[in-house]
Amino acid sequence: MNKKLLIIGFVWPEPKSSAAGSRMMQLIESFQLANYKITFASSCAKSENAFDLESIGISKVSIKINDSGFDDFIEALQPGVVIFDRFMIEEQFGWRVAEKCPDALRILDTEDLHCLRKGRHQALKDDVEFDKAYLFNDIAKREIASIYRCDLSLIISEVEMGILINDFKIDRSLLLYLPFMLDSMPLDVTKKLPTFQERNHFITIGNFLHEPNYDAVLHLKRSIWSLIRSQLPDAQMHVYGAYASLKVNQLHNSKEGFIINGFAESASTILQQSRVCLAPLQFGAGLKGKLFDAMKNGTPCVTTSIGAEGIFGNLLPNGFVENNSEAFAYRAVELYSTKSLWEEKQKNGLKVINSRFDKVHFHKALMEQIELITQQLNDRRLNNFTGQMLQHHMLQSTKFMSKWIETKNKTSL
């Protein structure tokens, strides 16, 4: 079996900045444990928050879009497995991979369903209930096509698995449920964490390049914080997140106890100093990294049904799930003020991590699925006529558009 893996990244991984970055590092760890030689390529500029992949033995390659230099690169590399980081990357590079390395297993890591996030956002803007009319948007047509063109797509949420199978009618064999993969935690770890009395204030955290995070902070400031502050006049709301723009920083108001802190070098440190995490997300998709960080650090949460989606299953949450602003504020005050309740919810979070997101289980499931698909690759592709059809049209449209852009760029130099 060819154990060379090429990951084509939408961005260079930033595990300290975003859940997407943490997710990518978890995938890398899985393949390293299975003894894959990994190359990570991206056309994105590196930021100062990017993880040093070379420090863990990963080769880094900068690539260009609409450039045949990628063809030479991948033909020389000859990977056995290629992971596309989000459907936009598969659109750009998938046809090149299929042409130059037809035997390579093509995997799409969706991160989350972009069409679901976009549809929910539009429904929120229109102030109506989200339904299929919002789900079946233009992004969905591109994203679902990408799923069909790949041999396997990694789906981070059970809810999104259900949507793909039930609403989009995608065969389950093309999908693998692969959530965040976390180390198990002994329940007595709480003895090593700061206690209820040692913690103060509320916290929310999230990368502000991700629009749902800014919207949540804005909603928190406009509709929730004053209700909490009226009951807890000495409490402060601390907001952390990478890439805070001017519109984010303008929400800072020290007199109201609403503090914009910007990028956090260590999410664990600030979460362990905080008593309650607030995540009033109004739209989004996938799994919310901030809630997992909170659970790992023993910080109970109040969130919405969007924030909680795909996390708790049949288990009790590590706090409360409320969509109404008044109820959200009431639960936040209750959790902040009641030691026994806080300790109970803290333990719930640890049970959720151990029961539903154990990385040993999901590492094994991923590698078993890759081995199975590799053995059956030709038959699986033959049985996926929709994928063949979409791959054909991709070659007829995207391929020649890309070549036209490349020629145009060279001519204009």
mmCIF file of C-alpha atoms in Angstrom, residues 143-350:
data_model
loop_
_atom_site.group_PDB
_atom_site.id
_atom_site.type_symbol
_atom_site.label_atom_id
_atom_site.label_comp_id
_atom_site.label_asym_id
_atom_site.label_seq_id
_atom_site.Cartn_x
_atom_site.Cartn_y
_atom_site.Cartn_z
ATOM 1 C CA GLU A 143 -20.286 20.994 -2.284
ATOM 2 C CA ILE A 144 -22.380 17.904 -2.995
ATOM 3 C CA ALA A 145 -20.754 17.564 -6.426
ATOM 4 C CA SER A 146 -17.363 17.584 -4.715
ATOM 5 C CA ILE A 147 -18.485 14.841 -2.315
ATOM 6 C CA TYR A 148 -19.555 12.661 -5.253
ATOM 7 C CA ARG A 149 -16.267 13.182 -7.103
ATOM 8 C CA CYS A 150 -14.250 11.965 -4.118
ATOM 9 C CA ASP A 151 -13.823 8.386 -2.951
ATOM 10 C CA LEU A 152 -14.568 9.318 0.657
ATOM 11 C CA SER A 153 -15.740 12.428 2.508
ATOM 12 C CA LEU A 154 -15.048 13.024 6.193
ATOM 13 C CA ILE A 155 -18.097 14.421 7.991
ATOM 14 C CA ILE A 156 -17.553 16.042 11.360
ATOM 15 C CA SER A 157 -21.109 15.951 12.749
ATOM 16 C CA GLU A 158 -23.756 13.253 13.114
ATOM 17 C CA VAL A 159 -26.356 15.864 12.201
ATOM 18 C CA GLU A 160 -24.573 16.584 8.933
ATOM 19 C CA MET A 161 -24.325 12.860 8.204
ATOM 20 C CA GLY A 162 -28.101 12.735 8.519
ATOM 21 C CA ILE A 163 -28.608 15.732 6.241
ATOM 22 C CA LEU A 164 -26.356 14.292 3.532
ATOM 23 C CA ILE A 165 -28.014 10.867 3.640
ATOM 24 C CA ASN A 166 -31.651 11.925 4.133
ATOM 25 C CA ASP A 167 -31.910 15.270 2.349
ATOM 26 C CA PHE A 168 -29.270 14.916 -0.369
ATOM 27 C CA LYS A 169 -29.663 11.118 -0.745
ATOM 28 C CA ILE A 170 -25.914 10.443 -0.765
ATOM 29 C CA ASP A 171 -24.924 6.806 -0.358
ATOM 30 C CA ARG A 172 -23.509 6.184 3.120
ATOM 31 C CA SER A 173 -20.520 4.345 1.599
ATOM 32 C CA LEU A 174 -19.161 7.686 0.340
ATOM 33 C CA LEU A 175 -19.180 9.179 3.848
ATOM 34 C CA LEU A 176 -17.324 8.615 7.114
ATOM 35 C CA TYR A 177 -18.391 10.181 10.393
ATOM 36 C CA LEU A 178 -15.159 11.561 11.824
ATOM 37 C CA PRO A 179 -15.629 14.176 14.568
ATOM 38 C CA PHE A 180 -12.955 15.842 16.671
ATOM 39 C CA MET A 181 -10.592 13.147 17.942
ATOM 40 C CA LEU A 182 -9.614 13.825 21.545
ATOM 41 C CA ASP A 183 -7.566 12.224 24.303
ATOM 42 C CA SER A 184 -9.709 10.555 26.952
ATOM 43 C CA MET A 185 -9.732 12.322 30.310
ATOM 44 C CA PRO A 186 -10.006 10.715 33.765
ATOM 45 C CA LEU A 187 -12.920 12.139 35.712
ATOM 46 C CA ASP A 188 -10.625 12.968 38.622
ATOM 47 C CA VAL A 189 -8.792 15.452 36.388
ATOM 48 C CA THR A 190 -11.073 18.068 37.947
ATOM 49 C CA LYS A 191 -8.925 17.831 41.100
ATOM 50 C CA LYS A 192 -6.034 19.313 39.108
ATOM 51 C CA LEU A 193 -8.107 22.112 37.583
ATOM 52 C CA PRO A 194 -8.900 25.457 39.242
ATOM 53 C CA THR A 195 -11.989 25.210 41.433
ATOM 54 C CA PHE A 196 -15.262 27.124 41.225
ATOM 55 C CA GLN A 197 -14.009 29.651 43.795
ATOM 56 C CA GLU A 198 -10.683 30.130 41.999
ATOM 57 C CA ARG A 199 -12.364 31.166 38.742
ATOM 58 C CA ASN A 200 -14.000 34.463 37.818
ATOM 59 C CA HIS A 201 -15.918 36.067 34.973
ATOM 60 C CA PHE A 202 -17.418 34.860 31.709
ATOM 61 C CA ILE A 203 -15.536 34.003 28.535
ATOM 62 C CA THR A 204 -16.211 33.505 24.857
ATOM 63 C CA ILE A 205 -13.588 32.612 22.288
ATOM 64 C CA GLY A 206 -13.433 32.187 18.509
ATOM 65 C CA ASN A 207 -11.619 33.134 15.314
ATOM 66 C CA PHE A 208 -13.212 36.327 13.981
ATOM 67 C CA LEU A 209 -12.527 35.432 10.363
ATOM 68 C CA HIS A 210 -15.364 32.956 10.935
ATOM 69 C CA GLU A 211 -18.536 35.034 10.577
ATOM 70 C CA PRO A 212 -20.731 33.087 13.050
ATOM 71 C CA ASN A 213 -18.309 34.055 15.835
ATOM 72 C CA TYR A 214 -18.617 37.797 15.247
ATOM 73 C CA ASP A 215 -22.400 37.471 14.971
ATOM 74 C CA ALA A 216 -22.496 35.591 18.292
ATOM 75 C CA VAL A 217 -20.431 38.241 20.083
ATOM 76 C CA LEU A 218 -22.623 40.995 18.640
ATOM 77 C CA HIS A 219 -25.748 39.158 19.804
ATOM 78 C CA LEU A 220 -24.160 38.675 23.225
ATOM 79 C CA LYS A 221 -23.421 42.395 23.515
ATOM 80 C CA ARG A 222 -26.795 43.623 22.224
ATOM 81 C CA SER A 223 -29.263 41.156 23.715
ATOM 82 C CA ILE A 224 -27.760 39.140 26.567
ATOM 83 C CA TRP A 225 -24.935 40.790 28.485
ATOM 84 C CA SER A 226 -27.002 43.602 30.036
ATOM 85 C CA LEU A 227 -29.421 40.967 31.431
ATOM 86 C CA ILE A 228 -26.520 39.092 33.040
ATOM 87 C CA ARG A 229 -24.800 42.246 34.254
ATOM 88 C CA SER A 230 -27.951 43.480 35.989
ATOM 89 C CA GLN A 231 -27.821 40.353 38.193
ATOM 90 C CA LEU A 232 -24.019 40.154 38.492
ATOM 91 C CA PRO A 233 -22.765 43.768 38.467
ATOM 92 C CA ASP A 234 -19.154 42.816 39.232
ATOM 93 C CA ALA A 235 -18.870 40.143 36.549
ATOM 94 C CA GLN A 236 -16.953 40.730 33.329
ATOM 95 C CA MET A 237 -17.410 39.327 29.834
ATOM 96 C CA HIS A 238 -14.014 38.496 28.299
ATOM 97 C CA VAL A 239 -13.947 38.023 24.525
ATOM 98 C CA TYR A 240 -10.947 36.316 22.912
ATOM 99 C CA GLY A 241 -10.249 35.499 19.286
ATOM 100 C CA ALA A 242 -7.714 35.794 16.484
ATOM 101 C CA TYR A 243 -8.096 38.401 13.736
ATOM 102 C CA ALA A 244 -10.311 40.819 15.637
ATOM 103 C CA SER A 245 -11.267 43.612 13.228
ATOM 104 C CA LEU A 246 -12.178 47.220 13.983
ATOM 105 C CA LYS A 247 -15.882 46.326 14.198
ATOM 106 C CA VAL A 248 -15.016 43.709 16.846
ATOM 107 C CA ASN A 249 -12.775 46.014 18.875
ATOM 108 C CA GLN A 250 -15.456 48.707 18.836
ATOM 109 C CA LEU A 251 -17.604 46.444 21.031
ATOM 110 C CA HIS A 252 -15.117 46.886 23.903
ATOM 111 C CA ASN A 253 -16.649 48.765 26.862
ATOM 112 C CA SER A 254 -14.813 48.483 30.166
ATOM 113 C CA LYS A 255 -17.557 50.372 32.062
ATOM 114 C CA GLU A 256 -20.028 47.677 31.033
ATOM 115 C CA GLY A 257 -17.504 44.936 31.781
ATOM 116 C CA PHE A 258 -17.428 43.842 28.122
ATOM 117 C CA ILE A 259 -13.746 43.299 27.395
ATOM 118 C CA ILE A 260 -12.301 42.553 23.948
ATOM 119 C CA ASN A 261 -8.931 40.860 24.518
ATOM 120 C CA GLY A 262 -7.963 39.669 21.025
ATOM 121 C CA PHE A 263 -5.804 36.635 20.285
ATOM 122 C CA ALA A 264 -5.167 34.155 23.107
ATOM 123 C CA GLU A 265 -1.808 32.402 23.010
ATOM 124 C CA SER A 266 -3.226 29.620 25.204
ATOM 125 C CA ALA A 267 -6.950 28.881 25.172
ATOM 126 C CA SER A 268 -6.480 26.436 28.043
ATOM 127 C CA THR A 269 -4.985 29.071 30.337
ATOM 128 C CA ILE A 270 -7.771 31.599 29.889
ATOM 129 C CA LEU A 271 -10.525 28.994 30.033
ATOM 130 C CA GLN A 272 -9.193 27.627 33.323
ATOM 131 C CA GLN A 273 -9.268 31.141 34.763
ATOM 132 C CA SER A 274 -12.904 31.628 33.696
ATOM 133 C CA ARG A 275 -15.988 30.311 35.449
ATOM 134 C CA VAL A 276 -18.506 30.065 32.574
ATOM 135 C CA CYS A 277 -18.191 30.007 28.777
ATOM 136 C CA LEU A 278 -20.928 31.667 26.708
ATOM 137 C CA ALA A 279 -21.520 30.737 23.058
ATOM 138 C CA PRO A 280 -24.814 32.234 21.788
ATOM 139 C CA LEU A 281 -24.307 31.133 18.176
ATOM 140 C CA GLN A 282 -27.198 32.066 15.888
ATOM 141 C CA PHE A 283 -26.044 30.152 12.820
ATOM 142 C CA GLY A 284 -23.243 27.830 11.756
ATOM 143 C CA ALA A 285 -22.469 24.190 11.051
ATOM 144 C CA GLY A 286 -20.090 21.439 12.113
ATOM 145 C CA LEU A 287 -18.754 21.136 15.657
ATOM 146 C CA LYS A 288 -17.831 24.191 17.720
ATOM 147 C CA GLY A 289 -14.240 24.047 18.886
ATOM 148 C CA LYS A 290 -14.780 26.567 21.675
ATOM 149 C CA LEU A 291 -17.187 24.190 23.423
ATOM 150 C CA PHE A 292 -14.684 21.339 23.254
ATOM 151 C CA ASP A 293 -11.923 23.573 24.602
ATOM 152 C CA ALA A 294 -14.245 24.540 27.447
ATOM 153 C CA MET A 295 -15.104 20.923 28.277
ATOM 154 C CA LYS A 296 -11.417 19.893 28.255
ATOM 155 C CA ASN A 297 -10.617 22.685 30.711
ATOM 156 C CA GLY A 298 -13.558 22.077 33.013
ATOM 157 C CA THR A 299 -15.433 25.256 32.100
ATOM 158 C CA PRO A 300 -19.218 24.776 31.893
ATOM 159 C CA CYS A 301 -21.073 26.508 29.041
ATOM 160 C CA VAL A 302 -24.313 28.101 28.042
ATOM 161 C CA THR A 303 -24.935 27.823 24.322
ATOM 162 C CA THR A 304 -27.692 27.583 21.730
ATOM 163 C CA SER A 305 -29.025 24.579 19.827
ATOM 164 C CA ILE A 306 -26.738 25.584 16.930
ATOM 165 C CA GLY A 307 -23.738 25.624 19.272
ATOM 166 C CA ALA A 308 -24.649 22.282 20.860
ATOM 167 C CA GLU A 309 -25.410 20.522 17.577
ATOM 168 C CA GLY A 310 -23.670 17.186 17.149
ATOM 169 C CA ILE A 311 -21.883 17.322 20.499
ATOM 170 C CA PHE A 312 -23.891 15.764 23.296
ATOM 171 C CA GLY A 313 -25.941 13.006 21.661
ATOM 172 C CA ASN A 314 -28.010 11.342 24.395
ATOM 173 C CA LEU A 315 -25.708 12.595 27.163
ATOM 174 C CA LEU A 316 -26.307 15.576 29.419
ATOM 175 C CA PRO A 317 -24.610 18.823 28.329
ATOM 176 C CA ASN A 318 -21.796 20.554 30.187
ATOM 177 C CA GLY A 319 -24.163 23.421 30.929
ATOM 178 C CA PHE A 320 -27.373 24.630 29.320
ATOM 179 C CA VAL A 321 -28.784 24.970 25.810
ATOM 180 C CA GLU A 322 -31.077 27.975 25.381
ATOM 181 C CA ASN A 323 -32.130 29.921 22.274
ATOM 182 C CA ASN A 324 -34.135 32.665 23.967
ATOM 183 C CA SER A 325 -32.015 35.614 25.197
ATOM 184 C CA GLU A 326 -33.782 35.907 28.563
ATOM 185 C CA ALA A 327 -33.537 32.182 29.258
ATOM 186 C CA PHE A 328 -29.889 32.193 28.108
ATOM 187 C CA ALA A 329 -29.041 35.006 30.549
ATOM 188 C CA TYR A 330 -30.961 33.335 33.394
ATOM 189 C CA ARG A 331 -29.039 30.079 32.935
ATOM 190 C CA ALA A 332 -25.730 31.934 32.700
ATOM 191 C CA VAL A 333 -26.368 33.640 36.054
ATOM 192 C CA GLU A 334 -27.569 30.378 37.635
ATOM 193 C CA LEU A 335 -24.492 28.471 36.456
ATOM 194 C CA TYR A 336 -22.145 31.266 37.506
ATOM 195 C CA SER A 337 -23.671 31.509 40.995
ATOM 196 C CA THR A 338 -24.343 27.884 41.994
ATOM 197 C CA LYS A 339 -21.281 25.830 42.922
ATOM 198 C CA SER A 340 -22.987 22.406 43.043
ATOM 199 C CA LEU A 341 -24.646 22.936 39.665
ATOM 200 C CA TRP A 342 -21.370 24.160 38.152
ATOM 201 C CA GLU A 343 -19.497 21.066 39.395
ATOM 202 C CA GLU A 344 -22.205 18.749 38.074
ATOM 203 C CA LYS A 345 -22.057 20.335 34.599
ATOM 204 C CA GLN A 346 -18.258 20.223 34.608
ATOM 205 C CA LYS A 347 -18.345 16.436 35.074
ATOM 206 C CA ASN A 348 -20.908 16.106 32.276
ATOM 207 C CA GLY A 349 -18.428 17.665 29.857
ATOM 208 C CA LEU A 350 -15.704 15.169 30.692
#
